[in-house]
Each structure stands twice: as structure tokens, then as C-alpha cells.
């Protein structure tokens, strides 16, 4: 029955937009990162990323990480400036403690900007956490 289904709350896992310098293209760009600030590893991580507005939408991008160790991070994808004008969602699903967890993280349109940059957990860089 529905009342018997346990849906664990996702804590200490984040998606962040980080402004970084790209050596190859000599430009600054935004990249999305998955942060694991938990005391245990995330296993079989699946990430579905998409951007949308009332008139536009991006392709759905799917990413997979076999394992993300405790207190670590991994780059998900490069974020084009044009996509930042849309609402961006990252649906993250993973296994930990023999349970399946799922959470949707989002950046509202135009919310990713250099004026909102701050400290991030685990990553020694500045960025913006998704809600």
C-alpha cells in the first residue's frame, strides 16, 4: 500500500553551477556539478538534465556515474549561456544505504549569474547551489 512505501529524504547532496575558466578556449563558462557531502558513497547515480520555458525547451540529457565517493564532487555538464535563460532541472536518482533516493534540483531562469556566486560545500571553488 502507499502508506508502506518509504521515500527517504535527500540530504547533503547538491547540484551547483560553477563559473570556471576554460584553458582550451580561453573563456569563462558555467559547469554543473554534483556534490556528495554525505559520509557515504552514492552508487549508480542517474542524472536527467533539461531546460524549458513556455516557448522553448532543450534536449533531455542523461548522465550516469557508477560511484561518487563521500565528500566529493563530479562534473555533470557544461551549461551554455543561452540555456541559462530557461528554467533548468536536474533530476538526480541514486542508491545509498541500500535505499533508492531521488530529488529534483532546479535553477530558475536567469538565476545563475556572477552576482549570486558564493561558497560551496566540498568544492574549493565558488558557485551557486540549485534549489
PDB file of C-alpha atoms in Angstrom, residues 30-91:
ATOM      1  CA  UNK A  30      29.368  27.681 -16.382  1.00  0.00           C
ATOM      2  CA  UNK A  31      29.530  23.986 -15.492  1.00  0.00           C
ATOM      3  CA  UNK A  32      27.079  21.899 -13.481  1.00  0.00           C
ATOM      4  CA  UNK A  33      28.485  19.707 -10.692  1.00  0.00           C
ATOM      5  CA  UNK A  34      27.009  17.029  -8.451  1.00  0.00           C
ATOM      6  CA  UNK A  35      28.245  17.337  -4.856  1.00  0.00           C
ATOM      7  CA  UNK A  36      28.168  14.483  -2.345  1.00  0.00           C
ATOM      8  CA  UNK A  37      28.650  15.942   1.142  1.00  0.00           C
ATOM      9  CA  UNK A  38      27.410  12.727   2.784  1.00  0.00           C
ATOM     10  CA  UNK A  39      29.508  10.358   4.878  1.00  0.00           C
ATOM     11  CA  UNK A  40      28.832   7.510   2.445  1.00  0.00           C
ATOM     12  CA  UNK A  41      29.213   6.974  -1.292  1.00  0.00           C
ATOM     13  CA  UNK A  42      26.447   7.386  -3.851  1.00  0.00           C
ATOM     14  CA  UNK A  43      26.049   4.346  -6.088  1.00  0.00           C
ATOM     15  CA  UNK A  44      24.582   4.111  -9.605  1.00  0.00           C
ATOM     16  CA  UNK A  45      23.836   7.831  -9.941  1.00  0.00           C
ATOM     17  CA  UNK A  46      21.495   8.784 -12.782  1.00  0.00           C
ATOM     18  CA  UNK A  47      21.030  12.441 -13.718  1.00  0.00           C
ATOM     19  CA  UNK A  48      18.449  13.756 -16.173  1.00  0.00           C
ATOM     20  CA  UNK A  49      19.042  17.381 -17.183  1.00  0.00           C
ATOM     21  CA  UNK A  50      16.744  19.646 -19.183  1.00  0.00           C
ATOM     22  CA  UNK A  51      15.912  23.286 -19.711  1.00  0.00           C
ATOM     23  CA  UNK A  52      12.475  24.652 -20.503  1.00  0.00           C
ATOM     24  CA  UNK A  53      10.259  27.712 -20.702  1.00  0.00           C
ATOM     25  CA  UNK A  54       6.749  28.269 -22.011  1.00  0.00           C
ATOM     26  CA  UNK A  55       8.065  28.576 -25.586  1.00  0.00           C
ATOM     27  CA  UNK A  56      11.366  26.694 -25.650  1.00  0.00           C
ATOM     28  CA  UNK A  57      12.901  23.518 -24.350  1.00  0.00           C
ATOM     29  CA  UNK A  58      16.266  21.823 -24.616  1.00  0.00           C
ATOM     30  CA  UNK A  59      17.067  18.244 -25.388  1.00  0.00           C
ATOM     31  CA  UNK A  60      16.941  15.921 -22.415  1.00  0.00           C
ATOM     32  CA  UNK A  61      20.475  14.978 -21.395  1.00  0.00           C
ATOM     33  CA  UNK A  62      21.143  11.833 -19.376  1.00  0.00           C
ATOM     34  CA  UNK A  63      24.284  11.237 -17.338  1.00  0.00           C
ATOM     35  CA  UNK A  64      25.461   8.288 -15.257  1.00  0.00           C
ATOM     36  CA  UNK A  65      28.064   7.915 -12.518  1.00  0.00           C
ATOM     37  CA  UNK A  66      28.879   4.451 -11.230  1.00  0.00           C
ATOM     38  CA  UNK A  67      30.027   5.788  -7.860  1.00  0.00           C
ATOM     39  CA  UNK A  68      30.560   9.160  -6.209  1.00  0.00           C
ATOM     40  CA  UNK A  69      32.658   8.771  -3.024  1.00  0.00           C
ATOM     41  CA  UNK A  70      31.799  10.515   0.251  1.00  0.00           C
ATOM     42  CA  UNK A  71      32.696  14.218   0.429  1.00  0.00           C
ATOM     43  CA  UNK A  72      33.490  14.509  -3.271  1.00  0.00           C
ATOM     44  CA  UNK A  73      32.082  16.001  -6.450  1.00  0.00           C
ATOM     45  CA  UNK A  74      31.832  15.287 -10.165  1.00  0.00           C
ATOM     46  CA  UNK A  75      31.236  17.458 -13.208  1.00  0.00           C
ATOM     47  CA  UNK A  76      27.875  16.800 -14.826  1.00  0.00           C
ATOM     48  CA  UNK A  77      27.930  19.031 -17.894  1.00  0.00           C
ATOM     49  CA  UNK A  78      28.824  22.356 -19.484  1.00  0.00           C
ATOM     50  CA  UNK A  79      25.934  24.854 -19.395  1.00  0.00           C
ATOM     51  CA  UNK A  80      25.562  27.121 -22.425  1.00  0.00           C
ATOM     52  CA  UNK A  81      24.751  30.765 -21.695  1.00  0.00           C
ATOM     53  CA  UNK A  82      21.587  30.536 -23.842  1.00  0.00           C
ATOM     54  CA  UNK A  83      20.288  27.717 -21.633  1.00  0.00           C
ATOM     55  CA  UNK A  84      20.609  29.888 -18.523  1.00  0.00           C
ATOM     56  CA  UNK A  85      17.690  31.952 -19.847  1.00  0.00           C
ATOM     57  CA  UNK A  86      15.462  28.898 -19.285  1.00  0.00           C
ATOM     58  CA  UNK A  87      14.381  27.063 -16.130  1.00  0.00           C
ATOM     59  CA  UNK A  88      16.914  24.230 -15.720  1.00  0.00           C
ATOM     60  CA  UNK A  89      16.124  20.992 -13.884  1.00  0.00           C
ATOM     61  CA  UNK A  90      18.381  18.174 -12.752  1.00  0.00           C
ATOM     62  CA  UNK A  91      16.590  15.021 -11.612  1.00  0.00           C
TER      63      UNK A  91
END
